[in-house]
Structures are given as C-alpha cells and as structure tokens.
CSV table of C-alpha atoms in Angstrom, one decimal:
chain,number,residue,atom,x,y,z
A,1,MET,CA,2.6,20.5,18.2
A,2,GLY,CA,-0.5,20.1,20.1
A,3,GLN,CA,-2.6,17.9,17.3
A,4,ALA,CA,-4.3,15.6,20.3
A,5,GLY,CA,-6.6,18.2,21.1
A,6,ARG,CA,-7.6,18.8,17.8
A,7,VAL,CA,-8.8,15.4,16.7
A,8,THR,CA,-11.9,15.4,17.3
A,9,THR,CA,-13.0,18.9,15.9
A,10,ALA,CA,-10.6,18.9,12.5
A,11,PRO,CA,-12.9,19.2,9.5
A,12,PRO,CA,-12.3,16.1,7.1
A,13,LEU,CA,-9.8,16.3,4.3
A,14,SER,CA,-11.9,16.8,1.3
A,15,PRO,CA,-10.0,15.3,-1.7
A,16,THR,CA,-10.1,17.0,-5.2
A,17,PRO,CA,-9.3,14.7,-8.4
A,18,ARG,CA,-5.5,15.6,-8.2
A,19,SER,CA,-5.4,14.7,-4.1
A,20,THR,CA,-7.5,11.8,-4.4
A,21,VAL,CA,-5.5,8.7,-3.6
A,22,ARG,CA,-5.5,5.9,-6.6
A,23,ARG,CA,-3.3,3.6,-6.0
A,24,GLY,CA,-3.7,1.6,-2.7
A,25,ALA,CA,-6.8,3.5,-2.2
A,26,THR,CA,-7.0,1.2,1.3
A,27,ARG,CA,-4.3,2.9,2.8
A,28,ALA,CA,-6.0,6.5,2.1
A,29,ARG,CA,-6.8,8.0,5.4
A,30,THR,CA,-9.3,10.9,5.2
A,31,ASP,CA,-9.4,12.6,8.8
A,32,ARG,CA,-7.7,16.0,8.8
A,33,ALA,CA,-6.2,14.9,12.4
A,34,GLU,CA,-4.2,12.7,10.4
A,35,LEU,CA,-2.7,14.8,8.1
A,36,TYR,CA,-1.7,17.3,10.9
A,37,ALA,CA,-0.3,13.9,12.7
A,38,VAL,CA,1.9,12.9,9.9
A,39,LEU,CA,2.8,16.5,9.1
A,40,ASP,CA,3.5,17.6,12.6
A,41,ALA,CA,5.7,14.6,13.2
A,42,GLY,CA,8.0,15.4,10.5
A,43,LEU,CA,11.4,17.5,10.4
A,44,VAL,CA,12.1,17.8,6.7
A,45,GLY,CA,9.8,17.6,3.5
A,46,HIS,CA,10.3,17.4,0.0
A,47,LEU,CA,9.0,20.5,-1.8
A,48,ALA,CA,8.9,20.1,-5.4
A,49,VAL,CA,8.5,23.1,-8.1
A,50,VAL,CA,8.6,23.0,-12.3
A,51,LEU,CA,11.9,25.1,-13.2
A,52,ASP,CA,12.5,25.5,-16.8
A,53,GLY,CA,9.7,23.0,-17.6
A,54,ALA,CA,11.3,20.1,-15.3
A,55,PRO,CA,10.6,19.0,-12.1
A,56,LEU,CA,12.7,19.5,-8.9
A,57,VAL,CA,12.7,18.4,-5.6
A,58,LEU,CA,14.7,19.6,-2.5
A,59,PRO,CA,14.5,19.1,0.9
A,60,THR,CA,13.6,21.3,3.3
A,61,GLY,CA,12.1,22.5,6.7
A,62,TYR,CA,8.5,23.7,7.5
A,63,GLY,CA,6.3,24.3,10.3
A,64,ARG,CA,2.2,24.4,10.8
A,65,ARG,CA,0.0,26.6,12.4
A,66,GLY,CA,-3.5,25.4,11.6
A,67,ASP,CA,-4.0,24.9,8.0
A,68,THR,CA,-1.3,26.8,6.8
A,69,LEU,CA,2.1,25.5,6.3
A,70,TYR,CA,5.2,27.8,6.4
A,71,LEU,CA,8.1,27.1,4.6
A,72,HIS,CA,11.5,29.4,4.3
A,73,GLY,CA,14.5,29.9,2.5
A,74,SER,CA,17.0,32.9,1.1
A,75,THR,CA,15.4,35.1,-0.6
A,76,GLY,CA,18.2,34.4,-3.5
A,77,ALA,CA,17.5,30.7,-4.0
A,78,ALA,CA,16.1,30.0,-7.4
A,79,SER,CA,13.7,27.3,-6.6
A,80,LEU,CA,12.0,29.3,-4.0
A,81,ARG,CA,11.8,32.3,-6.3
A,82,ALA,CA,10.3,30.4,-8.8
A,83,ALA,CA,7.5,28.9,-6.3
A,84,ALA,CA,7.0,31.8,-5.1
A,85,GLY,CA,5.7,33.8,-8.2
A,86,GLY,CA,2.3,31.6,-7.5
A,87,ALA,CA,3.8,28.4,-9.6
A,88,ARG,CA,2.0,25.0,-8.2
A,89,VAL,CA,3.9,23.1,-5.9
A,90,CYS,CA,3.9,19.7,-4.2
A,91,PHE,CA,5.1,19.3,-0.7
A,92,THR,CA,5.3,15.7,0.7
A,93,VAL,CA,6.3,14.4,4.4
A,94,THR,CA,7.2,10.7,4.5
A,95,HIS,CA,7.9,8.7,7.6
A,96,VAL,CA,9.5,5.5,6.6
A,97,ASP,CA,7.9,3.1,9.8
A,98,GLY,CA,9.3,-0.1,8.9
A,99,VAL,CA,10.6,-2.5,6.3
A,100,VAL,CA,8.1,-5.3,5.3
A,101,TYR,CA,9.7,-8.5,4.7
A,102,ALA,CA,7.6,-10.9,2.4
A,103,ARG,CA,7.7,-14.6,1.6
A,104,SER,CA,7.8,-13.2,-2.4
A,105,ALA,CA,9.8,-10.4,-3.7
A,106,PHE,CA,7.0,-9.0,-5.1
A,107,HIS,CA,5.2,-8.2,-1.7
A,108,HIS,CA,8.2,-6.8,-0.2
A,109,SER,CA,7.2,-3.3,1.1
A,110,VAL,CA,7.5,-0.4,3.2
A,111,ASN,CA,5.3,0.4,6.3
A,112,TYR,CA,4.9,4.5,6.0
A,113,ARG,CA,3.1,7.6,6.6
A,114,CYS,CA,3.0,10.0,4.0
A,115,ALA,CA,1.5,13.4,3.6
A,116,VAL,CA,1.0,15.2,0.1
A,117,VAL,CA,0.0,18.4,-0.1
A,118,HIS,CA,-1.0,20.4,-3.5
A,119,GLY,CA,-0.8,24.4,-3.8
A,120,VAL,CA,0.6,27.5,-4.7
A,121,LEU,CA,3.3,29.4,-2.2
A,122,THR,CA,2.0,32.8,-1.3
A,123,PRO,CA,4.8,35.0,-0.1
A,124,VAL,CA,4.0,36.3,3.6
A,125,THR,CA,4.5,40.0,3.7
A,126,ASP,CA,2.8,40.9,7.4
A,127,PRO,CA,5.7,41.3,9.6
A,128,ALA,CA,3.6,39.7,12.4
A,129,GLU,CA,2.6,36.5,10.3
A,130,ARG,CA,6.4,36.6,9.0
A,131,LEU,CA,7.5,36.0,12.6
A,132,LEU,CA,4.5,33.4,13.5
A,133,GLY,CA,5.6,31.2,10.4
A,134,LEU,CA,9.3,31.8,11.2
A,135,GLU,CA,8.0,30.8,15.1
A,136,ALA,CA,6.7,27.5,13.6
A,137,LEU,CA,9.7,26.7,11.6
A,138,THR,CA,11.7,26.8,14.4
A,139,GLU,CA,9.6,25.2,16.7
A,140,GLN,CA,9.0,22.4,14.1
A,141,LEU,CA,12.9,22.1,14.0
A,142,ALA,CA,14.1,22.3,17.7
A,143,PRO,CA,11.4,22.8,20.2
A,144,GLY,CA,11.9,25.4,22.6
A,145,SER,CA,14.4,27.2,20.5
A,146,TRP,CA,12.1,30.1,19.5
A,147,SER,CA,12.5,31.2,23.3
A,148,ALA,CA,15.8,30.1,24.2
A,149,ALA,CA,17.3,31.8,21.1
A,150,ARG,CA,18.0,35.3,19.6
A,151,ARG,CA,14.9,36.2,17.4
A,152,PRO,CA,15.8,37.2,14.1
A,153,ASP,CA,17.2,41.1,13.3
A,154,ARG,CA,16.2,43.2,10.8
A,155,LYS,CA,18.8,42.1,8.6
A,156,GLU,CA,18.1,38.4,8.8
A,157,LEU,CA,14.6,38.9,8.1
A,158,ALA,CA,15.5,40.9,4.6
A,159,ALA,CA,17.1,37.9,4.2
A,160,THR,CA,14.7,35.3,4.3
A,161,ALA,CA,11.7,34.9,2.2
A,162,VAL,CA,8.8,33.3,4.3
A,163,LEU,CA,6.0,31.7,2.3
A,164,ALA,CA,2.4,29.8,3.0
A,165,LEU,CA,1.2,26.8,1.7
A,166,ASP,CA,-2.6,26.6,2.0
A,167,LEU,CA,-3.4,22.6,3.3
A,168,ALA,CA,-6.8,22.9,1.7
A,169,GLU,CA,-5.7,20.3,-1.2
A,170,ALA,CA,-3.6,17.3,0.6
A,171,SER,CA,-4.0,13.4,0.9
A,172,VAL,CA,-2.4,11.1,3.4
A,173,LYS,CA,-1.5,7.6,2.9
A,174,VAL,CA,-0.6,4.8,5.7
A,175,ARG,CA,0.7,1.6,5.5
A,176,THR,CA,0.9,-0.8,8.7
A,177,GLY,CA,0.9,-4.4,9.5
A,178,PRO,CA,2.3,-7.5,8.3
A,179,PRO,CA,3.2,-8.7,4.4
A,180,GLY,CA,0.3,-9.3,2.2
A,181,ASP,CA,1.6,-12.9,1.0
A,182,ASP,CA,-0.4,-14.8,-1.8
A,183,ASP,CA,-1.8,-18.1,0.1
A,184,ALA,CA,0.4,-20.0,-2.1
A,185,ASP,CA,3.3,-19.0,-0.7
A,186,LEU,CA,2.2,-19.5,3.2
A,187,ASP,CA,4.3,-22.7,3.3
A,188,ARG,CA,7.4,-21.4,2.5
A,189,SER,CA,10.4,-21.4,5.1
A,190,THR,CA,11.1,-17.5,4.6
A,191,TRP,CA,10.9,-15.3,7.4
A,192,ALA,CA,8.2,-12.7,7.0
A,193,GLY,CA,7.1,-9.9,9.3
A,194,VAL,CA,8.1,-6.2,10.0
A,195,LEU,CA,11.4,-4.7,10.8
A,196,PRO,CA,10.3,-1.5,12.3
A,197,LEU,CA,12.3,1.6,12.0
A,198,ARG,CA,12.3,4.7,14.4
A,199,THR,CA,14.5,7.8,14.3
A,200,VAL,CA,16.1,8.1,17.4
A,201,PRO,CA,18.5,10.5,18.9
A,202,GLY,CA,22.1,10.4,19.8
A,203,GLU,CA,24.2,12.1,22.7
A,204,PRO,CA,24.0,16.0,22.1
A,205,GLU,CA,27.4,17.2,20.7
A,206,PRO,CA,27.9,20.6,22.2
A,207,CYS,CA,29.1,23.3,19.9
A,208,PRO,CA,33.2,23.6,20.6
A,209,LEU,CA,32.7,27.4,21.4
A,210,LEU,CA,30.3,26.9,24.6
A,211,PRO,CA,31.9,27.5,28.2
A,212,ALA,CA,33.0,24.4,29.6
A,213,GLY,CA,30.5,22.5,31.5
A,214,ALA,CA,27.8,24.3,30.0
A,215,GLN,CA,24.6,22.3,30.5
A,216,VAL,CA,22.5,20.3,27.6
A,217,PRO,CA,19.1,21.9,28.4
A,218,ALA,CA,16.0,19.4,28.6
A,219,ARG,CA,14.7,20.4,25.6
A,220,VAL,CA,17.4,19.0,23.7
A,221,ARG,CA,18.6,16.1,26.1
A,222,ASN,CA,14.7,14.7,26.8
A,223,ARG,CA,13.8,15.3,22.8
A,224,VAL,CA,11.1,12.7,21.6
A,225,LEU,CA,10.9,12.0,17.6
A,226,ARG,CA,8.4,10.7,15.4
A,227,ARG,CA,5.6,10.6,17.4
A,228,LEU,CA,3.2,7.9,15.9
A,229,SER,CA,0.0,9.0,14.0
A,230,PRO,CA,-3.0,9.0,16.8
A,231,SER,CA,-5.1,6.0,14.7
A,232,ALA,CA,-1.5,4.1,14.0
B,1,MET,CA,26.1,-2.3,-1.8
B,2,GLY,CA,30.0,-2.6,-1.6
B,3,GLN,CA,30.5,1.0,-2.6
B,4,ALA,CA,33.6,1.4,-0.3
B,5,GLY,CA,35.5,-0.8,-3.2
B,6,ARG,CA,34.5,1.5,-5.7
B,7,VAL,CA,35.6,5.2,-3.9
B,8,THR,CA,39.1,5.2,-5.4
B,9,THR,CA,38.3,4.5,-9.1
B,10,ALA,CA,34.7,6.3,-9.5
B,11,PRO,CA,34.5,8.9,-12.1
B,12,PRO,CA,33.8,12.4,-10.5
B,13,LEU,CA,30.4,13.9,-10.8
B,14,SER,CA,30.5,16.4,-13.8
B,15,PRO,CA,27.8,19.0,-13.3
B,16,THR,CA,25.7,20.4,-15.7
B,17,PRO,CA,24.2,24.0,-15.0
B,18,ARG,CA,21.2,22.0,-13.6
B,19,SER,CA,22.8,19.9,-11.4
B,20,THR,CA,25.5,22.8,-10.3
B,21,VAL,CA,24.7,23.5,-6.3
B,22,ARG,CA,24.3,27.2,-6.1
B,23,ARG,CA,22.6,27.7,-2.7
B,24,GLY,CA,25.5,27.1,0.1
B,25,ALA,CA,27.8,25.6,-2.7
B,26,THR,CA,30.4,25.0,0.2
B,27,ARG,CA,28.5,21.9,1.0
B,28,ALA,CA,28.4,20.3,-2.6
B,29,ARG,CA,30.6,17.7,-3.2
B,30,THR,CA,31.9,16.5,-6.4
B,31,ASP,CA,33.1,12.8,-6.0
B,32,ARG,CA,31.1,10.2,-7.5
B,33,ALA,CA,31.9,7.9,-4.5
B,34,GLU,CA,29.9,10.4,-2.5
B,35,LEU,CA,26.8,10.0,-5.0
B,36,TYR,CA,26.9,6.2,-4.1
B,37,ALA,CA,27.1,6.3,-0.6
B,38,VAL,CA,24.1,8.7,-0.1
B,39,LEU,CA,22.3,6.7,-2.5
B,40,ASP,CA,23.0,3.1,-1.0
B,41,ALA,CA,22.4,4.1,2.3
B,42,GLY,CA,18.7,5.0,1.8
B,43,LEU,CA,15.6,3.0,1.5
B,44,VAL,CA,13.0,5.6,0.0
B,45,GLY,CA,13.6,8.6,-2.2
B,46,HIS,CA,11.4,11.3,-3.4
B,47,LEU,CA,10.4,11.0,-7.4
B,48,ALA,CA,9.1,14.1,-9.0
B,49,VAL,CA,7.4,14.3,-12.0
B,50,VAL,CA,5.3,17.2,-13.8
B,51,LEU,CA,1.6,16.0,-14.3
B,52,ASP,CA,-1.0,18.0,-16.0
B,53,GLY,CA,1.5,21.2,-15.9
B,54,ALA,CA,2.1,20.8,-11.9
B,55,PRO,CA,4.7,18.9,-9.9
B,56,LEU,CA,4.1,15.7,-8.0
B,57,VAL,CA,6.5,13.9,-5.6
B,58,LEU,CA,5.8,10.7,-4.3
B,59,PRO,CA,7.9,8.2,-1.6
B,60,THR,CA,9.6,5.4,-3.7
B,61,GLY,CA,11.8,2.7,-3.6
B,62,TYR,CA,14.9,2.1,-5.5
B,63,GLY,CA,18.1,0.5,-6.4
B,64,ARG,CA,21.2,1.4,-7.4
B,65,ARG,CA,23.6,-0.6,-10.3
B,66,GLY,CA,26.6,1.4,-11.2
B,67,ASP,CA,25.6,4.2,-12.7
B,68,THR,CA,21.5,3.2,-13.1
B,69,LEU,CA,19.3,3.7,-10.6
B,70,TYR,CA,16.2,1.2,-11.1
B,71,LEU,CA,12.7,2.5,-9.9
B,72,HIS,CA,9.7,0.4,-10.2
B,73,GLY,CA,5.8,0.7,-9.8
B,74,SER,CA,2.5,-0.5,-10.8
B,75,THR,CA,1.9,-0.2,-14.8
B,76,GLY,CA,-1.4,1.2,-13.8
B,77,ALA,CA,0.0,4.1,-11.7
B,78,ALA,CA,-0.4,7.3,-13.3
B,79,SER,CA,2.2,9.2,-12.1
B,80,LEU,CA,5.0,6.5,-13.3
B,81,ARG,CA,2.9,6.3,-17.0
B,82,ALA,CA,3.5,10.2,-16.9
B,83,ALA,CA,7.4,9.7,-16.5
B,84,ALA,CA,8.1,6.8,-18.2
B,85,GLY,CA,6.9,8.0,-21.8
B,86,GLY,CA,10.5,10.0,-21.8
B,87,ALA,CA,9.2,13.2,-19.6
B,88,ARG,CA,11.9,14.6,-17.2
B,89,VAL,CA,12.0,13.8,-13.5
B,90,CYS,CA,13.8,14.7,-10.3
B,91,PHE,CA,14.5,11.6,-7.8
B,92,THR,CA,15.9,12.7,-4.1
B,93,VAL,CA,17.5,11.1,-1.4
B,94,THR,CA,17.7,12.6,1.9
B,95,HIS,CA,19.1,11.6,5.4
B,96,VAL,CA,18.6,13.8,8.1
B,97,ASP,CA,21.5,13.3,10.4
B,98,GLY,CA,20.9,15.6,13.1
B,99,VAL,CA,19.6,18.9,14.0
B,100,VAL,CA,21.8,22.1,14.7
B,101,TYR,CA,20.6,24.0,17.5
B,102,ALA,CA,22.3,27.8,17.3
B,103,ARG,CA,22.2,30.8,19.6
B,104,SER,CA,20.3,32.6,16.8
B,105,ALA,CA,17.0,31.2,15.4
B,106,PHE,CA,18.3,32.2,12.0
B,107,HIS,CA,21.2,29.8,12.2
B,108,HIS,CA,19.3,26.9,13.3
B,109,SER,CA,19.8,24.2,10.5
B,110,VAL,CA,20.3,20.6,9.6
B,111,ASN,CA,22.7,17.9,9.0
B,112,TYR,CA,21.8,16.1,6.2
B,113,ARG,CA,23.1,14.1,3.2
B,114,CYS,CA,21.0,14.9,0.1
B,115,ALA,CA,21.5,13.7,-3.4
B,116,VAL,CA,19.5,14.8,-6.4
B,117,VAL,CA,19.1,13.1,-9.5
B,118,HIS,CA,17.9,14.5,-13.0
B,119,GLY,CA,17.1,12.9,-15.9
B,120,VAL,CA,14.4,10.7,-17.7
B,121,LEU,CA,13.0,7.1,-16.9
B,122,THR,CA,13.3,4.7,-19.3
B,123,PRO,CA,11.3,1.7,-19.3
B,124,VAL,CA,13.2,-1.9,-18.8
B,125,THR,CA,12.4,-4.2,-21.7
B,126,ASP,CA,15.1,-7.0,-21.6
B,127,PRO,CA,13.7,-9.8,-19.5
B,128,ALA,CA,17.4,-10.2,-17.9
B,129,GLU,CA,18.0,-6.3,-16.9
B,130,ARG,CA,14.5,-6.2,-15.8
B,131,LEU,CA,15.3,-9.2,-13.2
B,132,LEU,CA,18.6,-7.6,-12.3
B,133,GLY,CA,16.5,-4.3,-11.6
B,134,LEU,CA,14.1,-6.0,-9.4
B,135,GLU,CA,17.1,-7.4,-7.6
B,136,ALA,CA,18.8,-4.2,-6.8
B,137,LEU,CA,15.3,-3.0,-5.5
B,138,THR,CA,14.6,-5.5,-3.3
B,139,GLU,CA,18.3,-5.9,-1.9
B,140,GLN,CA,18.0,-2.1,-1.2
B,141,LEU,CA,14.8,-2.5,0.7
B,142,ALA,CA,15.9,-6.1,2.2
B,143,PRO,CA,19.4,-7.3,2.0
B,144,GLY,CA,19.6,-11.0,1.4
B,145,SER,CA,15.6,-11.1,0.3
B,146,TRP,CA,16.3,-11.7,-3.3
B,147,SER,CA,18.1,-15.2,-2.0
B,148,ALA,CA,15.6,-16.0,0.2
B,149,ALA,CA,12.0,-14.9,-1.1
B,150,ARG,CA,10.2,-16.5,-3.9
B,151,ARG,CA,11.2,-14.4,-7.3
B,152,PRO,CA,8.6,-12.9,-9.2
B,153,ASP,CA,6.1,-14.8,-11.5
B,154,ARG,CA,5.1,-14.1,-15.0
B,155,LYS,CA,2.0,-12.5,-13.8
B,156,GLU,CA,3.9,-10.4,-11.5
B,157,LEU,CA,6.5,-9.3,-13.9
B,158,ALA,CA,3.6,-8.5,-16.0
B,159,ALA,CA,2.0,-6.3,-13.7
B,160,THR,CA,5.3,-4.4,-12.7
B,161,ALA,CA,7.0,-1.4,-14.5
B,162,VAL,CA,11.1,-1.5,-14.2
B,163,LEU,CA,12.4,2.0,-14.8
B,164,ALA,CA,16.0,3.2,-15.5
B,165,LEU,CA,17.3,6.3,-14.3
B,166,ASP,CA,21.1,7.2,-15.6
B,167,LEU,CA,23.1,9.0,-12.7
B,168,ALA,CA,24.9,11.1,-15.1
B,169,GLU,CA,23.1,14.2,-14.0
B,170,ALA,CA,23.6,14.7,-10.1
B,171,SER,CA,24.6,16.5,-7.0
B,172,VAL,CA,25.4,15.6,-3.8
B,173,LYS,CA,24.7,18.1,-0.8
B,174,VAL,CA,26.3,17.4,2.8
B,175,ARG,CA,26.1,19.5,6.1
B,176,THR,CA,28.3,18.3,9.1
B,177,GLY,CA,29.5,20.2,12.3
B,178,PRO,CA,28.0,22.6,14.6
B,179,PRO,CA,26.2,25.6,14.3
B,180,GLY,CA,27.4,28.9,12.3
B,181,ASP,CA,26.4,31.4,14.9
B,182,ASP,CA,27.3,35.0,14.6
B,183,ASP,CA,30.3,36.2,16.7
B,184,ALA,CA,28.0,38.8,18.5
B,185,ASP,CA,26.2,35.9,19.6
B,186,LEU,CA,28.6,34.1,21.3
B,187,ASP,CA,28.3,35.2,24.8
B,188,ARG,CA,24.9,34.6,24.9
B,189,SER,CA,23.8,31.8,27.5
B,190,THR,CA,21.7,29.8,24.7
B,191,TRP,CA,22.8,26.1,24.3
B,192,ALA,CA,24.2,25.3,21.0
B,193,GLY,CA,25.3,22.3,19.1
B,194,VAL,CA,24.2,19.1,17.3
B,195,LEU,CA,21.5,16.7,18.5
B,196,PRO,CA,22.3,13.7,16.3
B,197,LEU,CA,19.7,11.5,14.4
B,198,ARG,CA,20.0,8.0,13.3
B,199,THR,CA,17.4,5.4,12.2
B,200,VAL,CA,17.6,2.4,13.9
B,201,PRO,CA,15.6,-1.1,14.0
B,202,GLY,CA,13.2,-2.2,16.5
B,203,GLU,CA,12.4,-5.7,17.5
B,204,PRO,CA,11.4,-7.7,14.4
B,205,GLU,CA,7.7,-8.2,14.4
B,206,PRO,CA,7.1,-11.6,12.9
B,207,CYS,CA,4.0,-12.3,10.6
B,208,PRO,CA,1.2,-13.8,12.2
B,209,LEU,CA,0.8,-16.6,9.7
B,210,LEU,CA,4.4,-17.9,10.5
B,211,PRO,CA,4.6,-21.2,12.2
B,212,ALA,CA,5.2,-21.0,15.8
B,213,GLY,CA,8.9,-20.6,17.0
B,214,ALA,CA,10.1,-19.5,13.3
B,215,GLN,CA,13.7,-17.9,14.1
B,216,VAL,CA,14.3,-14.4,12.7
B,217,PRO,CA,17.1,-14.6,10.3
B,218,ALA,CA,20.7,-12.9,10.6
B,219,ARG,CA,19.6,-10.6,7.9
B,220,VAL,CA,17.1,-9.2,9.2
B,221,ARG,CA,17.8,-9.0,13.2
B,222,ASN,CA,21.7,-7.9,12.6
B,223,ARG,CA,20.6,-5.4,9.8
B,224,VAL,CA,22.4,-2.1,10.1
B,225,LEU,CA,21.1,1.0,8.7
B,226,ARG,CA,22.1,4.3,7.8
B,227,ARG,CA,25.6,4.0,7.0
B,228,LEU,CA,27.4,7.1,7.0
B,229,SER,CA,29.0,8.9,3.9
B,230,PRO,CA,33.0,7.7,4.0
B,231,SER,CA,34.1,11.4,4.3
B,232,ALA,CA,31.6,12.3,7.0
C-alpha cells in the first residue's frame, strides 16, 4: 500500500499506558511506519469485542487509508453490531515469520511481527467514504480487484456495514534473529536456529464457471505476499 | 498430533448459544475432529481477554492434549494474570487458505479454517501436568524439540504460568471453493477463482553460536506445515 514513501514523514507512535509494550519491551517498535508495514502486509486480522461481558475474537479482513483502518461486515452480525455501538475493540494483525529452535525448551520462540490497535469502531455513513473504505478493504485482500470487478450496487451497500478504527492508539512488536539460549546450554549438541516461514501463493484455481481458456491476470498470477517490514 | 486416528471416535461438538455459528451457518462444522484438525495445524492462536473493561487480543502459542488446550506465559504478564483469575477468555486459531477473487467486489472472500474456543483459563498446578502441558506447547511449535532440548529447570518452571482451557465450548468454520458470484455477473470478463495460499518453511538458519558443520536435524529440515483439515 505504498508505505515506503511514507517512512520518513510518518509521525512516531505515541504510546498510551494501554498501548505501551510491557513484556519484552526490547521488541517494541515505536515508528509509525512499522505499524503501517505490519498492517499493510496482512490479509486478515483478529477483532476482539466484549459481548455479554465475555471477550469474542474473530478473524476479519481490513484495509488502511492513512491513519484509519476500515473493517466491514454484514449489517446483521452480532459482533459488529456490538462493536459499532461505540464499544471498545482491539484489532491485532500477526505475521509468524519463523520458528525459533533453542537448546532449551524454555527459550523456544517465534519470530513474528504483530500490530495491536485499541479504539472504538465508528460507523462510516458518508457514501463517498464508504466506497473508499470498501476500496481499501478490497485492495488489501486482492490488489487490482477494485478496478477489475463490479463495484457494490445499492443493495449490497445497504447490506454492508463499513466501520472505521483510528490508528492513534497502537503498538508494534517484532522478534527477529536466533534463539536467546543461556550460556550454560551452548555446549549442548541440540541444534538451534530459526526455521523461517513464509506464505506463498499456489497455482491459481479458476472458477469452474469461467469460459474455457480464460487467462489468469497478472495481478493474480504474479502476486507477492508477506512483504517484510522495512527494518526487518 | 495424530488426530487422524481420533476422527472416528471423537464426540461431536455440542454448540451452546455462544458457540453456535450464526453468520454463514453453512460454513459451520460440527465434528469434533474438525476442531482438533484446525487447532493441531496451527502455530499461534489469538487470545482475547477483558482488561479494565476493554478487550485485548494478543497472539500466543498453545498445545493440545485431548480436550484440553494449554497456554503459557510469563507469570508477570498482566493479560495472563487477568485471564488466570477465572475470567472468561476467547481463543481463536485461523488458517488463511486462499484469496477468493470474484466478479464483483462484494463477493470477494477468503478461504479459511477457523476454530473459536470460549472458556476460562485454569492455572495448572500439578507438577506432572505442568510438564505435560509444556511438552504439548513445545511440540506444537517445534515437533521433536521436547526430546532434543533441555527440559525446563526449577527456575524456569517458577517463572512460567501454565494454563488450561477446556475445549467443551468451541465452534469451527471452514470456507472452501470458488466465489459465489451472482448469476447476473457471470458474463463479465473479470477473472474469478481462488489463489490458494500456504505456509512453507524456508532454508533453516543455524544459530551463529553452533559449532561449524552442525547438521540440521530431520525434524527441522523435513518439517511440513499447515496440514489440511481431513475433510477439506
């Protein structure tokens, strides 16, 4: 989503008590460009709401424009209805970048990038902004599809809630590198290191209803996933 | 985690009102083996708790033994301390299996498998069960590491909270297959279909402190990730 051009001008993250990373504070990143990079590299985040006093966390797509994250859902979904009433939410995007094998069970870990956003969901009512939000959501999931596919019609728009989440209160944690084994374990013969993981696209599977010989467009065939954080 | 042998004998999921899938009920699966399969294929889940009235969702590792899910964390982590006090939690594991490109923006979607567990975290205090829980956690993240690596010592055990989550109240949703476009859009020239995604390991990166020539063990080199659900 073009975050590279924003790296030098993005304001820093300004942590509040809630978005201050306490555990593993050395893994906290404070650059707003890191937040954008983690969000922009994802397909699905996890939205947590409180429903009847209990937490509920479900995966959902999203899109970003500047410092606004857009979510959407059916106007009939209970979780979104609850969240859209001004209740507080937490939205987390996580990339698992590798398994960290250590010489001790205790120091096994995961290399990851994780963005956590706290805020309230605001229903977007302005028709133009609703379309911009849906464009961001579509392009996050499937770059190029907003131009290629039919845009939402009146009926679809009526059935879709578009919700905005401000990125003001957010934190980013990143772990990279080898295991942090204890010195006393370094003589063990146990292998230690990182098994890097990445998400890769397979062969596109055309819809059975496509005409024979329909070409897979470059936006699908050449898609690249899981862009790394600029500072990774 | 050997779920294949359990498929025929596992009891069905018994949904409560909270774990009954409402949106997209045709995507709900009701076989307990599906729950095991989705959980066993994952590395990291998202744990949601309510902290000071607001939801908080963070990624965390886990391990399964039968109908118990084990989580762990530092005894100093505020989110785990809150959840371990008998408060309700929600734990969700999601696999993104593909991007669904449709002829309309509205019908774009994601192929996925998702397990959602509701319950309370119970601190595990029995020393033997604590070790079994840590073994399950370690093996979920790094199969073979519990045997190969040094086991937790007294100090490490004292610093680690092991928590159990019963799998009694859980739901599973799975989406597979091509887009569900409207008939009126089938004449469009827009490409439609699925771009399958999978997580693959890269070349193992040995710890710089390993002796020269240390061999990468088969448990790391030959690791296979993201096993598909048996019914996918």
